[in-house]
Amino acid sequence: MLRPVIDDDGAPFWKYAASGELRVQTCAAPACGEPRFPPRPCCPHCGSFDSEWRPTSGRGRIWSFVLPHPPLLPGYAEQAPYNAVVVELLDAPRIRLVGNVVTAPDAPLNSVDPARLRIGAGVRVVFTRDGLPRWRLERA
Amino acid sequence: MATLKDKAAIVGIGSTAFARRLPESEKTLACRAVLAALDDAGIAPAEVDGFASYTMEETDEVELAKAVGAGDVTFFSKVGYGGGGSCATVAHLAAAVATGQASVGVAWRSRKRGSGPRPWTNTTAQLPTPAQWTRPFGLLRPADEIGMLARRYMHEYGATRDHFFNVALACRNRANQNPAAMMYDRPLTREMYMTARWISEPLCLFDNCLETDGALACVIVSAERARDCRHRPVHVHSAAQGLPAQHHGMVNYWNDDPLTGPAWTAARHLWKQADFGPEDVHVAQIYDAFTPLIPLSLEGYGFCGRGEGAAFTEGGALEIGGRLPLNTAGGGLSEAYVHGFNLINEGVRQLRGTSTAQVPDARTCLVTAGEGVPTSALLLRS
């Protein structure tokens, strides 16, 4: 399975994720405060290089999803077909994260019946033992 | 303001055979395509002084110029983002020729994607830091990335798999008329499509382009020079590139409106520079790495309104005799996937009147490059 290839801008995201927190980079200029994703050195709204990592509620909605089938890289092929989703954060709807919907943090990528997935479904973040954010369906 | 309008023309096209496996190297294939294009134009290799290619091209201009016997080269350019750069190569050479930086320009693409390694099998090397946000979650291949947009598009606008089938079928039908197409003798039916294996649901096998070995090239000169060449000149009427605000490459999920991709940006400039509009386009060659890119592009380039691209494909609109005949040599879905360069050469054939699926009296053609990544497009006219 692939691990994130982390760059300087993305490092804080993964550091917080490793401690079980979903935070997003947010402009720290007093008059701005816009969240942005993916992380980058400066704010596309105001140009400030000051940023902070703001906690989120960890809740979101499924924006879209796919079910990849082989040919796939080993590790992924063994769990295929699995789901990959894009989740829109409730706190910041323009922040969308790619992830997987699973039954438990370290459950296989194909642990949720695809029939339960739909666009708009509510999800809540969970974290694997090695710090990858994943998503569980909220009760309807 | 100075414009590019009709100042340069494509006067030669060339290609190798297309196959899943060709024995020759990419460099050899590139040389064959370039020499064929120059021969088609009736121009000696020693006259070539401009080259343009796009990234993921492994034959560079130094090797190519040396091998084919080009003269002193005064202009060369390499456009980023793989398949998004196909049309930009012609645009860069047209600009170079129009401004006197070169007199004979050659654009080319050589690929051994059919027999060589697929880029996604080495995701770390091929797709650096932005991939930290996608690869660990198993979003590994372009088909997965575009499949995500396709499902959202279906959800928002009621598009169905039948709409994607319309695209696949139009391309296959044209390939069945083109002996050079990889799928020449392989008709497609709705049943085959609907029962095909998934690649990344909602995309099935037939929603995906081919894996092809092959090379193509074309030759660009000034409009004045073009009058003395062997074939009817095909003028570069308008050209544009497109990299929208807050764009992020293929996974364009985190800009404000992921379903308006780079096509919208390129289209605004393309039409602003043109003497005609979408309703005057006689035939279109639209980048079809995946079927959903067609409805998205039809919207982006203004052939219909937002959300109407899927419905546009109904009633044979993309077939010969339809509202907008599409990818008349078979496109990336059914002729060959050579990062879109075959669409350029087919646009030229249509305007010369020599296509195997000729649109009667075609005088205008839209050609587009890869949608979903920073892109480019051309309006050609005879």
XYZ file of C-alpha atoms in Angstrom:
522
model
C 0.000 0.000 0.000
C 1.234 3.506 -0.806
C 2.209 5.892 1.935
C 1.834 9.639 1.357
C 4.907 11.262 -0.178
C 4.841 14.275 2.127
C 6.117 17.729 1.173
C 6.832 20.714 3.436
C 3.416 22.246 2.860
C 1.541 19.025 3.573
C 3.598 17.908 6.599
C 1.391 19.557 9.271
C -1.712 17.817 7.899
C -0.081 14.427 8.343
C 1.375 15.320 11.737
C -2.089 16.202 13.057
C -3.596 13.141 11.394
C -1.049 10.937 13.188
C -2.402 12.278 16.467
C -6.007 11.705 15.422
C -6.917 15.241 14.396
C -8.288 16.471 11.076
C -7.057 20.022 10.649
C -7.044 22.252 7.567
C -4.641 25.015 6.652
C -6.264 28.402 7.170
C -5.036 31.882 6.401
C -3.935 33.594 9.629
C -4.265 37.148 8.284
C -6.847 38.806 10.573
C -8.962 40.162 7.718
C -8.955 36.912 5.735
C -9.112 33.577 7.563
C -9.947 31.563 4.421
C -9.251 27.830 4.581
C -7.376 26.319 1.642
C -6.606 22.864 0.321
C -4.245 21.399 -0.719
C -1.809 23.221 1.575
C 0.519 25.778 -0.003
C 2.900 28.539 1.065
C 0.573 31.535 0.714
C -3.108 32.463 0.627
C -4.659 32.690 -2.869
C -7.240 35.155 -1.510
C -5.028 37.746 0.224
C -1.407 36.755 -0.424
C -0.506 36.330 3.240
C 2.187 33.806 4.120
C 0.799 33.443 7.642
C -1.247 30.326 8.176
C -2.526 28.186 10.994
C -3.951 24.689 11.141
C -7.524 24.912 12.313
C -9.338 21.895 13.766
C -12.436 20.690 11.945
C -15.471 18.851 13.234
C -14.336 15.834 11.229
C -17.763 15.589 9.648
C -18.500 15.664 5.964
C -20.640 14.467 3.078
C -19.759 12.197 0.172
C -19.283 14.391 -2.908
C -18.607 11.462 -5.259
C -17.121 7.978 -5.241
C -15.647 5.329 -7.526
C -15.179 1.582 -7.216
C -11.781 0.714 -8.745
C -11.330 -2.767 -10.214
C -8.045 -4.368 -11.350
C -5.571 -3.878 -12.940
C -4.351 -2.083 -9.814
C -1.194 -1.947 -7.744
C -0.665 -4.956 -5.445
C -2.230 -4.332 -2.073
C -5.036 -2.398 -3.670
C -5.811 -5.186 -6.150
C -6.225 -7.607 -3.238
C -9.014 -5.456 -1.761
C -10.705 -4.572 -5.070
C -13.332 -3.630 -5.793
C -13.050 -1.073 -2.993
C -14.397 2.442 -2.672
C -12.539 5.710 -3.039
C -14.550 8.773 -2.116
C -14.302 12.529 -2.194
C -15.640 14.020 1.038
C -16.781 17.616 1.348
C -16.213 18.973 4.869
C -19.311 20.338 6.616
C -17.224 23.123 8.193
C -15.715 24.182 4.863
C -17.671 22.813 1.897
C -15.031 23.805 -0.645
C -12.460 21.647 1.139
C -12.758 18.172 -0.362
C -10.633 15.222 0.712
C -10.061 11.946 -1.067
C -10.490 8.975 1.236
C -12.188 5.640 1.834
C -15.381 4.711 3.646
C -14.736 1.789 6.001
C -16.542 0.025 8.868
C -13.677 0.636 11.319
C -10.415 2.617 11.144
C -8.201 -0.300 10.132
C -10.857 -2.332 8.307
C -10.173 -3.316 4.679
C -10.916 -0.802 1.921
C -13.798 -3.001 0.786
C -15.398 -3.419 4.206
C -18.490 -1.341 3.387
C -21.139 -2.684 0.994
C -21.012 -0.310 -2.004
C -24.815 -0.283 -2.039
C -24.649 1.808 1.150
C -22.688 4.571 -0.552
C -24.471 7.531 -2.044
C -23.618 11.103 -2.886
C -24.628 13.336 0.006
C -24.305 10.643 2.688
C -22.924 11.915 6.003
C -19.526 10.635 7.106
C -17.230 11.145 10.095
C -13.447 10.925 10.102
C -11.525 8.122 11.790
C -7.788 7.466 11.686
C -5.825 4.310 10.993
C -3.081 3.230 13.380
C -0.514 4.764 11.037
C -2.312 8.088 10.696
C -4.342 7.938 7.487
C -7.733 9.627 7.723
C -10.665 7.427 6.729
C -14.414 7.834 6.939
C -17.324 6.009 8.575
C -20.908 6.445 7.493
C -23.022 8.347 10.003
C -26.344 6.821 10.925
C -29.016 8.125 8.576
C -3.903 43.786 -31.414
C -1.928 41.244 -33.437
C -3.575 37.846 -33.661
C -2.591 34.439 -34.913
C -5.651 34.221 -37.121
C -4.946 32.199 -40.287
C -1.300 33.341 -40.363
C 0.018 29.771 -40.245
C -1.145 26.494 -41.721
C -0.632 22.788 -41.331
C 0.712 21.530 -44.639
C 1.933 18.028 -43.882
C 0.833 15.120 -41.718
C 2.447 11.753 -41.125
C 2.067 8.744 -38.929
C 3.273 5.205 -38.343
C 0.999 2.209 -38.009
C -0.927 1.947 -34.732
C -0.787 -1.312 -32.806
C -0.689 -2.713 -29.325
C 2.907 -3.703 -29.995
C 5.313 -2.290 -32.584
C 8.882 -3.605 -32.745
C 10.638 -0.281 -33.319
C 11.740 2.166 -30.614
C 9.889 5.385 -29.813
C 12.744 7.355 -31.373
C 12.552 5.371 -34.606
C 8.785 5.753 -34.727
C 9.133 9.505 -34.167
C 11.599 9.779 -37.061
C 9.291 7.831 -39.364
C 6.312 10.049 -38.532
C 8.286 13.279 -38.964
C 9.787 12.232 -42.299
C 6.363 11.114 -43.513
C 4.857 14.482 -42.565
C 7.647 16.385 -44.341
C 7.232 14.196 -47.410
C 3.480 14.855 -47.321
C 4.238 18.594 -47.247
C 6.902 18.355 -49.944
C 9.442 20.080 -47.698
C 13.033 18.885 -47.240
C 14.121 18.003 -43.676
C 17.016 20.474 -43.937
C 14.459 23.292 -44.020
C 13.032 22.444 -40.590
C 14.027 25.091 -38.038
C 11.313 24.700 -35.389
C 10.186 21.842 -33.155
C 7.456 21.525 -30.551
C 6.472 18.624 -28.344
C 4.746 18.049 -25.041
C 5.754 16.401 -21.795
C 5.971 12.621 -21.449
C 7.624 12.717 -24.890
C 10.842 10.761 -24.517
C 12.304 11.572 -27.934
C 13.752 15.050 -27.560
C 14.247 17.626 -30.289
C 18.029 17.233 -30.206
C 17.802 13.551 -31.093
C 15.045 14.088 -33.618
C 16.684 17.043 -35.402
C 19.939 15.125 -35.696
C 18.292 11.955 -36.957
C 16.019 13.447 -39.611
C 18.606 15.934 -40.862
C 16.982 19.184 -39.761
C 18.809 22.445 -40.364
C 19.813 24.947 -37.681
C 16.892 25.078 -35.280
C 15.852 28.513 -34.011
C 12.684 27.631 -32.093
C 11.815 24.726 -29.807
C 9.186 24.326 -27.182
C 7.869 21.657 -24.850
C 4.417 22.053 -23.338
C 3.528 20.616 -19.939
C 0.854 18.229 -18.702
C 0.991 15.324 -21.119
C -2.094 15.041 -23.291
C -3.165 18.596 -22.435
C -0.329 19.879 -24.599
C -1.126 18.259 -27.940
C -2.816 21.235 -29.598
C -0.450 23.704 -27.946
C 2.451 22.279 -29.964
C 0.752 23.438 -33.158
C -0.159 26.742 -31.518
C 3.424 27.401 -30.408
C 4.777 26.652 -33.886
C 2.059 28.735 -35.540
C 3.056 31.655 -33.311
C 6.744 31.061 -34.031
C 6.123 30.993 -37.771
C 3.803 34.025 -37.655
C 6.413 36.054 -35.772
C 9.399 34.975 -37.822
C 11.089 32.854 -35.156
C 10.964 29.825 -37.438
C 9.908 29.068 -40.998
C 9.182 25.319 -40.958
C 7.934 23.850 -37.697
C 7.411 20.202 -36.825
C 5.245 18.940 -33.966
C 5.222 15.260 -33.075
C 4.236 12.574 -30.599
C 5.717 9.119 -30.265
C 4.407 6.629 -27.731
C 4.861 3.008 -26.811
C 2.056 2.920 -24.333
C 0.701 -0.325 -25.734
C 3.792 -2.419 -25.080
C 5.597 -0.221 -22.558
C 4.934 0.347 -18.862
C 1.765 2.150 -17.813
C 2.589 5.374 -15.956
C 0.394 4.565 -12.961
C 2.352 1.397 -12.174
C 5.095 3.620 -10.768
C 2.916 6.154 -8.995
C 5.585 7.611 -6.745
C 7.960 8.475 -9.559
C 5.330 9.631 -12.017
C 3.050 11.562 -9.726
C 4.881 13.478 -7.025
C 3.659 15.541 -4.107
C 0.019 16.278 -5.069
C -0.427 12.511 -5.081
C -0.084 12.496 -1.274
C -3.762 13.555 -1.253
C -4.991 10.759 -3.536
C -2.702 7.737 -4.023
C -2.717 6.366 -0.460
C -6.506 6.080 -0.735
C -6.366 3.933 -3.828
C -7.196 6.649 -6.336
C -4.407 5.367 -8.521
C -5.173 5.751 -12.211
C -6.558 8.472 -14.443
C -9.647 6.266 -14.896
C -10.273 6.450 -11.130
C -9.783 10.209 -11.088
C -12.106 10.885 -14.024
C -14.580 8.249 -12.793
C -15.021 10.416 -9.684
C -16.012 13.405 -11.835
C -18.213 11.180 -14.000
C -20.296 9.954 -11.066
C -20.755 13.493 -9.777
C -21.737 14.611 -13.277
C -24.289 11.802 -13.519
C -25.663 12.815 -10.105
C -25.937 16.513 -10.873
C -27.289 16.345 -14.403
C -28.973 12.977 -14.836
C -26.366 11.684 -17.262
C -26.488 7.910 -17.717
C -24.218 5.169 -18.972
C -26.198 5.284 -22.207
C -24.821 8.776 -22.772
C -21.267 7.537 -22.311
C -22.106 4.651 -24.648
C -23.215 7.164 -27.305
C -19.694 8.578 -27.211
C -17.976 5.191 -27.311
C -20.214 4.070 -30.176
C -19.665 7.170 -32.320
C -15.905 6.745 -32.025
C -16.106 3.010 -32.717
C -18.353 3.510 -35.744
C -15.820 5.914 -37.250
C -12.956 3.525 -36.482
C -14.887 0.825 -38.340
C -14.543 3.053 -41.432
C -10.813 3.672 -40.911
C -8.461 0.831 -41.905
C -5.634 2.485 -39.917
C -7.647 2.306 -36.675
C -6.816 -0.337 -34.089
C -10.542 -1.143 -33.804
C -11.237 -1.121 -37.566
C -12.702 -4.628 -37.633
C -14.215 -4.606 -34.126
C -17.792 -3.265 -34.032
C -19.259 -2.261 -30.658
C -22.802 -2.995 -29.490
C -24.799 -1.630 -26.584
C -24.872 -5.118 -25.053
C -21.080 -5.374 -25.219
C -20.823 -1.993 -23.512
C -23.359 -2.682 -20.781
C -21.885 -6.075 -19.886
C -18.219 -5.079 -20.118
C -16.003 -5.373 -17.065
C -15.632 -2.375 -14.790
C -12.382 -0.452 -14.687
C -13.454 2.123 -12.143
C -17.185 2.035 -11.627
C -19.019 4.009 -13.106
C -16.482 3.603 -15.954
C -16.254 0.305 -17.821
C -13.689 -1.027 -20.281
C -15.222 0.827 -23.247
C -15.165 4.174 -21.457
C -11.371 4.023 -21.576
C -9.010 4.882 -24.417
C -6.766 2.305 -26.054
C -3.179 1.474 -25.153
C -1.214 2.110 -28.322
C 2.240 2.097 -29.862
C 2.609 4.666 -32.633
C 3.813 8.098 -33.655
C 2.440 11.100 -35.530
C 3.723 14.442 -36.730
C 2.599 17.531 -38.597
C 4.327 20.400 -40.371
C 3.472 24.080 -39.873
C 4.502 26.941 -42.154
C 3.288 30.474 -42.841
C 0.064 30.921 -44.828
C 2.090 32.400 -47.705
C 4.444 29.439 -47.862
C 1.488 27.053 -47.500
C 0.101 28.113 -50.874
C 3.055 26.420 -52.578
C 2.813 23.108 -50.733
C 1.378 19.845 -52.089
C -1.956 19.862 -50.272
C -4.721 22.287 -49.535
C -3.492 24.295 -46.502
C -5.318 23.859 -43.223
C -5.141 27.180 -41.421
C -4.686 27.624 -37.705
C -7.575 30.019 -37.220
C -7.490 30.289 -33.447
C -5.583 28.632 -30.631
C -5.667 28.715 -26.857
C -4.354 27.079 -23.732
C -6.338 26.764 -20.513
C -5.285 26.535 -16.872
C -8.222 27.673 -14.727
C -7.994 29.449 -11.395
C -7.354 27.071 -8.495
C -6.905 24.142 -10.882
C -5.072 21.109 -9.554
C -4.493 18.759 -12.457
C -6.553 15.662 -13.097
C -8.030 15.616 -9.586
C -9.716 18.964 -9.976
C -11.932 18.297 -6.967
C -10.925 21.198 -4.811
C -11.588 24.223 -6.934
C -14.972 25.896 -6.581
C -16.572 24.021 -9.455
C -14.790 20.792 -10.400
C -17.117 20.100 -13.339
C -15.956 23.202 -15.201
C -12.492 22.113 -16.178
C -9.751 23.658 -18.309
C -11.914 23.441 -21.461
C -13.966 26.409 -20.243
C -10.856 28.550 -19.851
C -9.372 27.589 -23.229
C -12.747 28.024 -24.944
C -13.218 31.637 -23.863
C -9.982 32.676 -25.536
C -10.456 30.375 -28.521
C -13.802 31.906 -29.489
C -12.750 35.461 -28.681
C -10.077 35.197 -31.384
C -12.292 33.481 -33.981
C -14.473 34.743 -36.814
C -17.073 32.062 -36.112
C -18.728 30.316 -33.186
C -19.535 26.789 -32.041
C -22.622 26.636 -34.280
C -20.323 26.990 -37.314
C -18.076 24.042 -36.470
C -18.572 21.318 -39.088
C -16.650 18.526 -37.370
C -14.951 18.101 -33.986
C -11.981 16.090 -32.767
C -12.376 16.148 -28.982
C -9.883 14.507 -26.621
C -11.431 11.247 -25.512
C -9.156 9.507 -23.045
C -12.444 8.710 -21.256
C -16.017 8.985 -22.551
C -17.224 11.475 -19.879
C -14.684 14.003 -21.157
C -16.861 14.441 -24.247
C -20.032 15.794 -22.588
C -17.865 17.907 -20.269
C -15.964 19.286 -23.273
C -19.125 19.893 -25.322
C -20.268 22.137 -22.481
C -16.879 23.755 -22.015
C -16.449 24.624 -25.692
C -19.958 26.034 -25.875
C -21.784 23.515 -28.065
C -24.521 23.362 -25.418
C -25.306 24.764 -22.000
C -24.018 23.674 -18.616
C -25.318 20.196 -17.793
C -26.589 19.612 -21.338
C -23.562 17.728 -22.670
C -24.968 14.268 -22.009
C -28.298 15.029 -23.710
C -26.349 16.512 -26.634
C -25.030 13.030 -27.454
C -28.546 11.647 -28.032
C -30.168 10.996 -31.407
C -26.953 10.339 -33.306
C -25.662 13.884 -32.816
C -22.042 12.702 -32.797
C -22.386 10.436 -35.857
C -21.745 11.391 -39.483
C -24.750 13.454 -40.566
C -25.421 14.421 -36.931
C -25.234 17.812 -35.318
C -21.503 17.531 -34.551
C -19.648 14.573 -36.108
C -17.022 13.529 -33.566
C -13.561 11.955 -33.729
C -14.015 10.853 -37.293
C -10.985 8.549 -37.410
C -12.077 6.809 -34.212
C -10.342 8.996 -31.626
C -8.398 7.788 -28.633
C -11.199 5.381 -27.807
C -11.053 3.443 -31.069
C -8.387 4.661 -33.531
C -5.319 4.960 -31.286
C -4.399 6.666 -28.050
C -1.324 8.677 -28.919
C -1.960 11.462 -26.431
C -4.390 13.153 -28.790
C -2.074 13.830 -31.702
C -4.142 11.616 -34.000
C -7.013 14.069 -33.463
C -4.919 16.863 -34.983
C -4.032 14.860 -38.077
C -7.643 13.767 -38.539
C -8.758 17.390 -38.321
C -6.351 18.130 -41.182
C -7.695 15.217 -43.259
C -11.271 16.423 -42.777
C -10.398 19.893 -44.036
C -8.456 18.416 -46.956
C -11.491 16.261 -47.768
C -9.564 12.993 -47.345
C -11.016 11.439 -44.182
C -12.270 7.857 -44.287
C -15.443 9.247 -42.698
C -15.566 12.516 -44.559
C -18.046 15.168 -43.443
C -19.273 16.653 -46.737
C -17.729 20.062 -47.397
C -16.170 20.360 -43.930
C -14.405 23.722 -43.713
C -14.093 24.215 -39.953
C -12.864 21.850 -37.254
C -12.338 22.072 -33.508
C -9.467 19.995 -32.134
C -8.953 19.750 -28.380
C -6.250 18.409 -26.087
C -6.606 16.536 -22.824
C -9.428 17.825 -20.633
C -9.066 17.618 -16.881
C -5.452 18.770 -17.064
C -4.075 22.135 -18.246
C -5.231 21.953 -21.830
C -5.115 23.490 -25.294
C -7.309 23.684 -28.378
C -7.261 24.678 -32.027
C -9.795 25.937 -34.486
C -8.734 24.820 -37.931
C -10.176 25.981 -41.218
C -9.453 25.289 -44.847
